[in-house]
Amino acid sequence: MKTKTLRIGILTGGGDCSGLNAAIRAVAKSLMLNCSAEIIGINDGFLGLIEQRTRVISYADCSGILSLGGTILGTNNSANPFNYFGEDVSEKVMDYYVSLGLDGLVVIGGDGSLSIAHEMSKLGMNIVGIPKTIDNDLMGTDRTFGFDTAVSIVTDAIDRLRTTGQSHKRVMILETMGRYAGWIALHAGIAGGADVILVPEFAYDIDEVAKACQLRMGEQHYSLVVVAEGAKQVGGEFTIRETKEFSTDPIRLGGIANVLKMQLEEKMDAEIRATTLGHIQRGGSPTAFDRIFATNLGTYAASLVANKHFGSVVVLKNNQVCSTSLKYVANKSRLVTLQDPALASALSLGICFGNTELEAGLHSLNQAIPNSTD
Ligand code: F6P
């Protein structure tokens, strides 16, 4: 008796990032080679399921895309089947999924897409999730692909701002993406040798920031500030670029670099310039790390699909690729905490976070370090 060919859908949802094609390639090639599966690409994230846009993905479609930025499937970070312009179209989406004859669906997405995936799995969709986002803020995984590439791009930008800041003796402010998480700013700030790093998790006191910049101007005649788009002043509000109704991501942050520039200009007598990197952080070729990482997550997801281990998400925990449940990941985010080792080393290096309580926290961190016996 001929066994039915496995038919698996793939979609990429939410904001794009480098490494999406590497993940698509890994899932598709692995399922084709090991399970003779047929792969159906869903175009433009969940919008493709709503508006019924699909196509067959061949083995040839997956060749030569490992190093390619963006996503060959297209993506969308606003369409939500549970609130599509005010209407719940999730049942229709479910009917379409059934009509496609899919045995399962791989959703490559961030918190928004994986939260939708969780809701769809409750309706009976067989889903395996793969975490992606430059923001690195997904619950349940120590890392998402796309983050390493974004950090490399921001680090390169800091290196460039350093030389021009040095020539002109200026305070240079660089705004990164990351939404409500400070991972990109923290990691790139350390890699680029920033004097000040401002992250959403710890509100800043402008006087502390001005003091740190002033000190560095005195010592080295320039100063580098990296600010995450979600950073805010103590008692202040987020800086919002725009709001969008009926979107999985209704608030677009952005503009804090210019706000900070104006705040600093009132406090110090120096030339200050602000740069916002924006979507450059999401584009282009993935780093070698992200190519390998996305590939490892993709092949692991393929094995979860082959074993019908649905309702799960591939994650990285303690350097080990493994899986957790969609339920665990959905509707949460992972933020920088006081216990984070990168934060601890930045504080030890004297990098200013504009938050004296955080610096006080460093003392308790140091006290918590046990004596080494070797
Ligand atoms: O989640 C990824 C991300 O790039 C965030 O860092 C940023 O806030 C947001 O997406 C930007 O969204 P858009 O591409 O819709 O402007």
Short mmCIF file of C-alpha atoms and ligand atoms in Angstrom, two decimals:
data_model
loop_
_atom_site.label_atom_id
_atom_site.label_comp_id
_atom_site.label_asym_id
_atom_site.label_seq_id
_atom_site.Cartn_x
_atom_site.Cartn_y
_atom_site.Cartn_z
CA MET A 1 0.00 0.00 0.00
CA LYS A 2 1.37 3.43 -0.97
CA THR A 3 1.83 5.70 2.05
CA LYS A 4 0.51 9.24 1.81
CA THR A 5 3.16 11.89 1.11
CA LEU A 6 3.70 14.24 4.03
CA ARG A 7 2.49 17.72 3.06
CA ILE A 8 3.92 20.51 5.19
CA GLY A 9 3.34 24.25 5.01
CA ILE A 10 5.89 26.93 5.93
CA LEU A 11 5.32 30.58 6.66
CA THR A 12 7.47 33.45 7.87
CA GLY A 13 5.59 35.97 10.02
CA GLY A 14 6.30 39.29 11.73
CA GLY A 15 9.18 41.65 10.95
CA ASP A 16 11.81 40.06 8.75
CA CYS A 17 15.40 39.45 9.81
CA SER A 18 18.52 37.90 8.37
CA GLY A 19 18.51 34.10 8.45
CA LEU A 20 14.87 33.51 7.45
CA ASN A 21 15.86 31.94 4.14
CA ALA A 22 18.46 29.78 5.87
CA ALA A 23 15.69 28.47 8.15
CA ILE A 24 13.22 27.91 5.27
CA ARG A 25 15.93 26.04 3.35
CA ALA A 26 16.79 23.86 6.35
CA VAL A 27 13.17 22.91 7.09
CA ALA A 28 12.27 22.26 3.47
CA LYS A 29 15.42 20.40 2.38
CA SER A 30 15.46 18.29 5.51
CA LEU A 31 11.79 17.28 5.16
CA MET A 32 12.18 16.62 1.43
CA LEU A 33 15.33 14.54 1.85
CA ASN A 34 14.37 12.59 4.97
CA CYS A 35 10.58 12.26 4.61
CA SER A 36 10.01 12.85 0.87
CA ALA A 37 7.68 15.61 2.03
CA GLU A 38 5.89 18.04 -0.23
CA ILE A 39 6.42 21.65 0.91
CA ILE A 40 3.80 24.35 0.53
CA GLY A 41 4.99 27.91 1.01
CA ILE A 42 2.45 30.28 2.54
CA ASN A 43 3.14 33.77 1.22
CA ASP A 44 3.26 36.85 3.48
CA GLY A 45 2.85 35.24 6.90
CA PHE A 46 -0.64 34.68 8.28
CA LEU A 47 -1.95 37.08 5.64
CA GLY A 48 -1.27 34.28 3.13
CA LEU A 49 -3.59 31.95 5.05
CA ILE A 50 -6.24 34.67 5.28
CA GLU A 51 -6.04 35.69 1.63
CA GLN A 52 -5.18 32.18 0.37
CA ARG A 53 -1.79 32.81 -1.19
CA THR A 54 0.29 29.65 -1.38
CA ARG A 55 2.73 27.95 -3.73
CA VAL A 56 4.68 24.72 -3.93
CA ILE A 57 8.29 25.04 -2.81
CA SER A 58 10.65 22.85 -4.83
CA TYR A 59 14.11 21.65 -3.88
CA ALA A 60 15.50 24.10 -6.47
CA ASP A 61 13.66 26.97 -4.77
CA CYS A 62 15.77 26.28 -1.68
CA SER A 63 19.10 26.40 -3.49
CA GLY A 64 21.30 29.47 -3.28
CA ILE A 65 19.21 31.18 -0.58
CA LEU A 66 21.30 30.38 2.52
CA SER A 67 23.10 33.71 2.45
CA LEU A 68 20.16 35.74 1.18
CA GLY A 69 18.54 38.35 3.46
CA GLY A 70 14.76 38.81 3.69
CA THR A 71 12.42 35.88 3.05
CA ILE A 72 11.53 34.22 -0.24
CA LEU A 73 8.03 33.68 1.19
CA GLY A 74 7.40 37.31 2.09
CA THR A 75 6.15 38.31 5.52
CA ASN A 76 3.67 40.55 7.29
CA ASN A 77 3.66 41.97 10.80
CA SER A 78 0.08 43.16 11.09
CA ALA A 79 -2.38 40.50 9.84
CA ASN A 80 -3.97 38.58 12.71
CA PRO A 81 -6.67 35.98 11.86
CA PHE A 82 -8.33 36.64 15.23
CA ASN A 83 -8.65 40.36 14.53
CA TYR A 84 -8.49 41.01 10.80
CA PHE A 85 -9.75 44.58 10.47
CA GLY A 86 -11.99 43.92 13.46
CA GLU A 87 -13.22 40.50 12.28
CA ASP A 88 -12.34 37.02 13.59
CA VAL A 89 -11.46 35.00 10.46
CA SER A 90 -9.68 32.19 12.29
CA GLU A 91 -12.32 29.58 11.36
CA LYS A 92 -11.95 30.47 7.67
CA VAL A 93 -8.18 30.20 8.01
CA MET A 94 -8.62 26.78 9.63
CA ASP A 95 -10.90 25.66 6.76
CA TYR A 96 -8.31 26.82 4.24
CA TYR A 97 -5.55 24.94 6.09
CA VAL A 98 -7.67 21.76 5.97
CA SER A 99 -8.46 22.29 2.28
CA LEU A 100 -4.74 22.50 1.53
CA GLY A 101 -4.38 18.96 2.91
CA LEU A 102 -1.55 20.00 5.17
CA ASP A 103 -0.26 17.56 7.79
CA GLY A 104 1.46 20.37 9.61
CA LEU A 105 2.68 23.95 9.44
CA VAL A 106 6.06 25.39 10.39
CA VAL A 107 5.72 28.97 11.62
CA ILE A 108 8.96 30.95 11.63
CA GLY A 109 8.14 33.98 13.73
CA GLY A 110 8.60 36.18 16.76
CA ASP A 111 6.27 36.64 19.72
CA GLY A 112 3.35 37.99 17.64
CA SER A 113 3.36 35.15 15.09
CA LEU A 114 3.99 32.45 17.67
CA SER A 115 1.14 33.79 19.83
CA ILE A 116 -1.18 33.55 16.80
CA ALA A 117 0.27 30.08 16.14
CA HIS A 118 -0.62 29.06 19.67
CA GLU A 119 -4.23 30.19 19.20
CA MET A 120 -4.45 28.40 15.84
CA SER A 121 -3.03 25.22 17.39
CA LYS A 122 -5.87 25.34 19.93
CA LEU A 123 -8.25 25.21 16.93
CA GLY A 124 -6.51 22.07 15.67
CA MET A 125 -3.68 23.29 13.44
CA ASN A 126 -0.55 21.13 13.70
CA ILE A 127 2.19 23.68 14.28
CA VAL A 128 5.90 23.69 15.00
CA GLY A 129 7.40 27.11 15.69
CA ILE A 130 10.89 28.46 15.00
CA PRO A 131 11.94 31.64 16.83
CA LYS A 132 13.31 34.52 14.80
CA THR A 133 13.68 38.22 15.55
CA ILE A 134 16.43 40.77 15.72
CA ASP A 135 14.94 41.78 19.11
CA ASN A 136 16.04 38.49 20.80
CA ASP A 137 13.08 38.89 23.15
CA LEU A 138 11.29 35.57 22.72
CA MET A 139 10.41 33.71 25.90
CA GLY A 140 11.78 30.18 26.28
CA THR A 141 14.89 30.55 24.14
CA ASP A 142 18.27 32.01 25.04
CA ARG A 143 18.61 33.39 21.52
CA THR A 144 16.72 34.01 18.29
CA PHE A 145 18.31 34.06 14.86
CA GLY A 146 18.63 37.48 13.26
CA PHE A 147 19.94 38.93 16.50
CA ASP A 148 23.62 38.20 15.83
CA THR A 149 23.43 39.85 12.40
CA ALA A 150 21.67 42.92 13.83
CA VAL A 151 24.29 43.22 16.59
CA SER A 152 27.09 43.03 13.98
CA ILE A 153 25.46 45.78 11.90
CA VAL A 154 25.00 48.05 14.94
CA THR A 155 28.56 47.36 16.10
CA ASP A 156 29.87 48.40 12.69
CA ALA A 157 27.77 51.59 12.91
CA ILE A 158 29.22 52.39 16.36
CA ASP A 159 32.76 51.90 15.00
CA ARG A 160 31.96 54.37 12.23
CA LEU A 161 30.36 56.90 14.58
CA ARG A 162 33.41 56.68 16.81
CA THR A 163 35.80 57.94 14.12
CA THR A 164 33.61 60.87 13.05
CA GLY A 165 32.75 61.68 16.68
CA GLN A 166 36.45 61.65 17.49
CA SER A 167 37.33 63.97 14.57
CA HIS A 168 34.65 66.52 15.50
CA LYS A 169 34.77 66.10 19.30
CA ARG A 170 31.06 65.37 19.49
CA VAL A 171 28.62 63.33 21.49
CA MET A 172 27.28 60.72 19.05
CA ILE A 173 23.95 59.06 19.80
CA LEU A 174 22.91 55.87 18.00
CA GLU A 175 19.36 54.52 18.22
CA THR A 176 18.82 50.79 17.80
CA MET A 177 15.66 48.73 17.30
CA GLY A 178 14.55 46.06 19.76
CA ARG A 179 11.04 47.16 20.81
CA TYR A 180 10.66 46.80 24.59
CA ALA A 181 13.88 44.80 25.00
CA GLY A 182 17.40 46.20 25.22
CA TRP A 183 19.31 43.18 23.89
CA ILE A 184 20.57 44.78 20.66
CA ALA A 185 21.66 48.01 22.38
CA LEU A 186 23.32 46.10 25.24
CA HIS A 187 25.27 43.64 23.10
CA ALA A 188 26.25 46.08 20.35
CA GLY A 189 27.03 48.74 22.94
CA ILE A 190 29.51 46.39 24.60
CA ALA A 191 30.95 45.23 21.26
CA GLY A 192 31.36 48.81 20.07
CA GLY A 193 32.77 50.18 23.32
CA ALA A 194 29.92 52.62 24.03
CA ASP A 195 30.23 54.99 26.99
CA VAL A 196 26.49 54.99 27.66
CA ILE A 197 23.90 52.29 26.93
CA LEU A 198 20.24 53.06 27.56
CA VAL A 199 17.79 50.16 27.56
CA PRO A 200 14.01 49.95 28.13
CA GLU A 201 14.38 47.67 31.14
CA PHE A 202 16.05 50.40 33.26
CA ALA A 203 14.71 53.95 32.94
CA TYR A 204 17.42 56.60 32.68
CA ASP A 205 18.04 59.77 34.64
CA ILE A 206 19.15 62.42 32.14
CA ASP A 207 21.48 64.05 34.70
CA GLU A 208 23.38 60.75 35.05
CA VAL A 209 23.64 60.41 31.27
CA ALA A 210 24.86 64.00 30.91
CA LYS A 211 27.42 63.45 33.68
CA ALA A 212 28.81 60.34 31.93
CA CYS A 213 28.99 62.10 28.54
CA GLN A 214 30.65 65.13 30.13
CA LEU A 215 33.25 62.90 31.78
CA ARG A 216 34.08 61.14 28.51
CA MET A 217 34.24 64.47 26.65
CA GLY A 218 36.82 65.61 29.20
CA GLU A 219 38.84 62.39 28.96
CA GLN A 220 38.67 61.54 25.25
CA HIS A 221 36.90 64.55 23.68
CA TYR A 222 34.04 62.51 22.25
CA SER A 223 31.35 60.30 23.66
CA LEU A 224 29.28 57.40 22.29
CA VAL A 225 25.73 56.76 23.44
CA VAL A 226 23.72 53.73 22.29
CA VAL A 227 20.01 54.02 23.01
CA ALA A 228 17.39 51.33 22.42
CA GLU A 229 14.21 52.58 20.77
CA GLY A 230 12.20 51.48 23.84
CA ALA A 231 14.34 53.40 26.36
CA LYS A 232 12.64 56.07 28.44
CA GLN A 233 13.44 58.61 31.09
CA VAL A 234 12.51 57.92 34.72
CA GLY A 235 8.82 58.83 34.94
CA GLY A 236 8.70 59.34 31.15
CA GLU A 237 6.83 57.70 28.29
CA PHE A 238 7.93 55.59 25.32
CA THR A 239 8.80 57.54 22.18
CA ILE A 240 6.24 56.39 19.61
CA ARG A 241 6.75 56.78 15.86
CA GLU A 242 3.24 55.73 14.85
CA THR A 243 0.28 53.62 15.90
CA LYS A 244 -1.59 51.17 13.69
CA GLU A 245 -5.10 49.88 14.33
CA PHE A 246 -5.86 46.15 13.85
CA SER A 247 -2.21 45.13 13.94
CA THR A 248 -0.40 42.42 15.88
CA ASP A 249 2.15 45.16 16.55
CA PRO A 250 0.01 48.32 16.97
CA ILE A 251 2.74 50.57 18.38
CA ARG A 252 5.83 51.46 16.35
CA LEU A 253 8.55 52.85 18.57
CA GLY A 254 11.21 55.26 17.31
CA GLY A 255 12.68 58.70 17.67
CA ILE A 256 14.30 58.46 21.10
CA ALA A 257 17.75 59.45 19.73
CA ASN A 258 16.48 62.90 18.81
CA VAL A 259 14.59 63.25 22.08
CA LEU A 260 17.75 62.34 23.98
CA LYS A 261 19.79 64.78 21.89
CA MET A 262 17.46 67.63 22.91
CA GLN A 263 17.48 66.53 26.55
CA LEU A 264 21.31 66.42 26.59
CA GLU A 265 21.66 69.77 24.82
CA GLU A 266 19.87 71.35 27.78
CA LYS A 267 22.34 69.78 30.18
CA MET A 268 25.72 70.13 28.48
CA ASP A 269 27.66 72.40 26.22
CA ALA A 270 28.75 70.06 23.44
CA GLU A 271 27.90 69.35 19.83
CA ILE A 272 25.56 66.38 19.71
CA ARG A 273 24.43 64.32 16.73
CA ALA A 274 21.78 61.61 16.58
CA THR A 275 21.60 58.66 14.17
CA THR A 276 18.74 56.19 13.86
CA LEU A 277 19.76 52.95 12.16
CA GLY A 278 16.25 51.62 11.54
CA HIS A 279 15.62 48.77 9.15
CA ILE A 280 19.26 48.46 8.13
CA GLN A 281 19.45 46.21 11.20
CA ARG A 282 17.03 43.77 9.60
CA GLY A 283 18.38 43.62 6.07
CA GLY A 284 21.16 41.89 4.19
CA SER A 285 23.13 38.73 4.46
CA PRO A 286 23.12 36.82 7.78
CA THR A 287 26.33 36.31 9.75
CA ALA A 288 27.90 32.84 9.70
CA PHE A 289 26.54 32.36 13.23
CA ASP A 290 22.95 33.13 12.17
CA ARG A 291 23.24 30.89 9.08
CA ILE A 292 24.34 27.94 11.22
CA PHE A 293 21.89 28.71 14.03
CA ALA A 294 18.89 29.09 11.68
CA THR A 295 19.94 25.86 9.94
CA ASN A 296 20.16 23.97 13.24
CA LEU A 297 16.76 25.26 14.35
CA GLY A 298 15.26 24.43 10.95
CA THR A 299 16.51 20.84 10.82
CA TYR A 300 15.41 20.28 14.43
CA ALA A 301 11.95 21.65 13.54
CA ALA A 302 11.83 19.22 10.60
CA SER A 303 12.49 16.32 12.96
CA LEU A 304 9.73 17.55 15.30
CA VAL A 305 7.36 17.65 12.32
CA ALA A 306 8.43 14.17 11.18
CA ASN A 307 7.72 12.87 14.69
CA LYS A 308 4.37 14.75 14.84
CA HIS A 309 5.57 16.67 17.86
CA PHE A 310 3.16 19.55 17.21
CA GLY A 311 2.30 22.47 19.47
CA SER A 312 6.03 22.93 20.06
CA VAL A 313 8.73 25.52 19.41
CA VAL A 314 12.41 24.84 18.76
CA VAL A 315 14.57 26.74 21.26
CA LEU A 316 18.14 27.15 22.40
CA LYS A 317 18.64 26.41 26.09
CA ASN A 318 22.09 26.30 27.69
CA ASN A 319 23.66 25.98 24.23
CA GLN A 320 21.48 23.00 23.38
CA VAL A 321 18.80 23.00 20.66
CA CYS A 322 15.65 21.48 22.14
CA SER A 323 11.93 22.24 22.22
CA THR A 324 9.34 23.84 24.44
CA SER A 325 5.58 24.33 24.07
CA LEU A 326 3.92 27.07 22.03
CA LYS A 327 1.89 27.80 25.14
CA TYR A 328 5.04 28.59 27.11
CA VAL A 329 6.30 31.03 24.48
CA ALA A 330 3.02 32.75 23.54
CA ASN A 331 2.12 36.25 24.74
CA LYS A 332 5.31 36.80 26.71
CA SER A 333 8.66 38.44 26.17
CA ARG A 334 12.14 37.94 27.52
CA LEU A 335 13.80 41.12 28.73
CA VAL A 336 17.25 42.03 30.05
CA THR A 337 17.40 41.30 33.78
CA LEU A 338 19.80 42.24 36.55
CA GLN A 339 21.15 38.68 36.44
CA ASP A 340 22.24 38.94 32.81
CA PRO A 341 26.02 38.34 32.46
CA ALA A 342 26.39 40.87 29.61
CA LEU A 343 24.76 43.55 31.77
CA ALA A 344 27.05 42.63 34.68
CA SER A 345 30.17 42.96 32.56
CA ALA A 346 29.01 46.27 31.07
CA LEU A 347 28.46 47.61 34.59
CA SER A 348 31.85 46.31 35.69
CA LEU A 349 33.43 48.20 32.81
CA GLY A 350 31.86 51.42 34.06
CA ILE A 351 29.46 51.78 31.13
CA CYS A 352 26.74 54.20 32.19
CA PHE A 353 23.10 53.06 32.06
CA GLY A 354 21.85 56.34 33.49
CA ASN A 355 20.41 54.46 36.42
CA THR A 356 22.08 54.64 39.83
CA GLU A 357 19.93 51.84 41.29
CA LEU A 358 21.25 49.53 38.60
CA GLU A 359 24.81 50.44 39.53
CA ALA A 360 23.92 49.71 43.17
CA GLY A 361 22.62 46.33 41.93
CA LEU A 362 26.13 45.63 40.65
CA HIS A 363 27.38 45.55 44.24
CA SER A 364 24.88 42.87 45.19
CA LEU A 365 25.85 40.94 42.05
CA ASN A 366 29.51 41.06 43.06
CA GLN A 367 28.65 39.90 46.56
CA ALA A 368 26.79 36.94 45.06
CA ILE A 369 29.85 35.65 43.19
CA PRO A 370 31.21 32.62 45.09
CA ASN A 371 34.94 32.17 45.73
CA SER A 372 36.68 30.11 43.08
CA THR A 373 38.36 26.97 44.41
CA ASP A 374 40.65 26.26 41.48
O1 F6P B 1 10.39 43.25 15.91
C1 F6P B 1 11.33 43.65 14.97
C2 F6P B 1 11.32 45.13 14.78
O2 F6P B 1 12.33 45.48 13.86
C3 F6P B 1 11.45 45.95 16.05
O3 F6P B 1 12.77 46.00 16.53
C4 F6P B 1 10.90 47.28 15.59
O4 F6P B 1 10.40 48.00 16.68
C5 F6P B 1 9.79 46.87 14.66
O5 F6P B 1 10.09 45.56 14.23
C6 F6P B 1 9.65 47.77 13.46
O6 F6P B 1 8.53 47.39 12.75
P1 F6P B 1 8.21 47.90 11.26
O7 F6P B 1 9.07 47.10 10.31
O8 F6P B 1 6.78 47.59 11.08
O9 F6P B 1 8.55 49.35 11.20
#
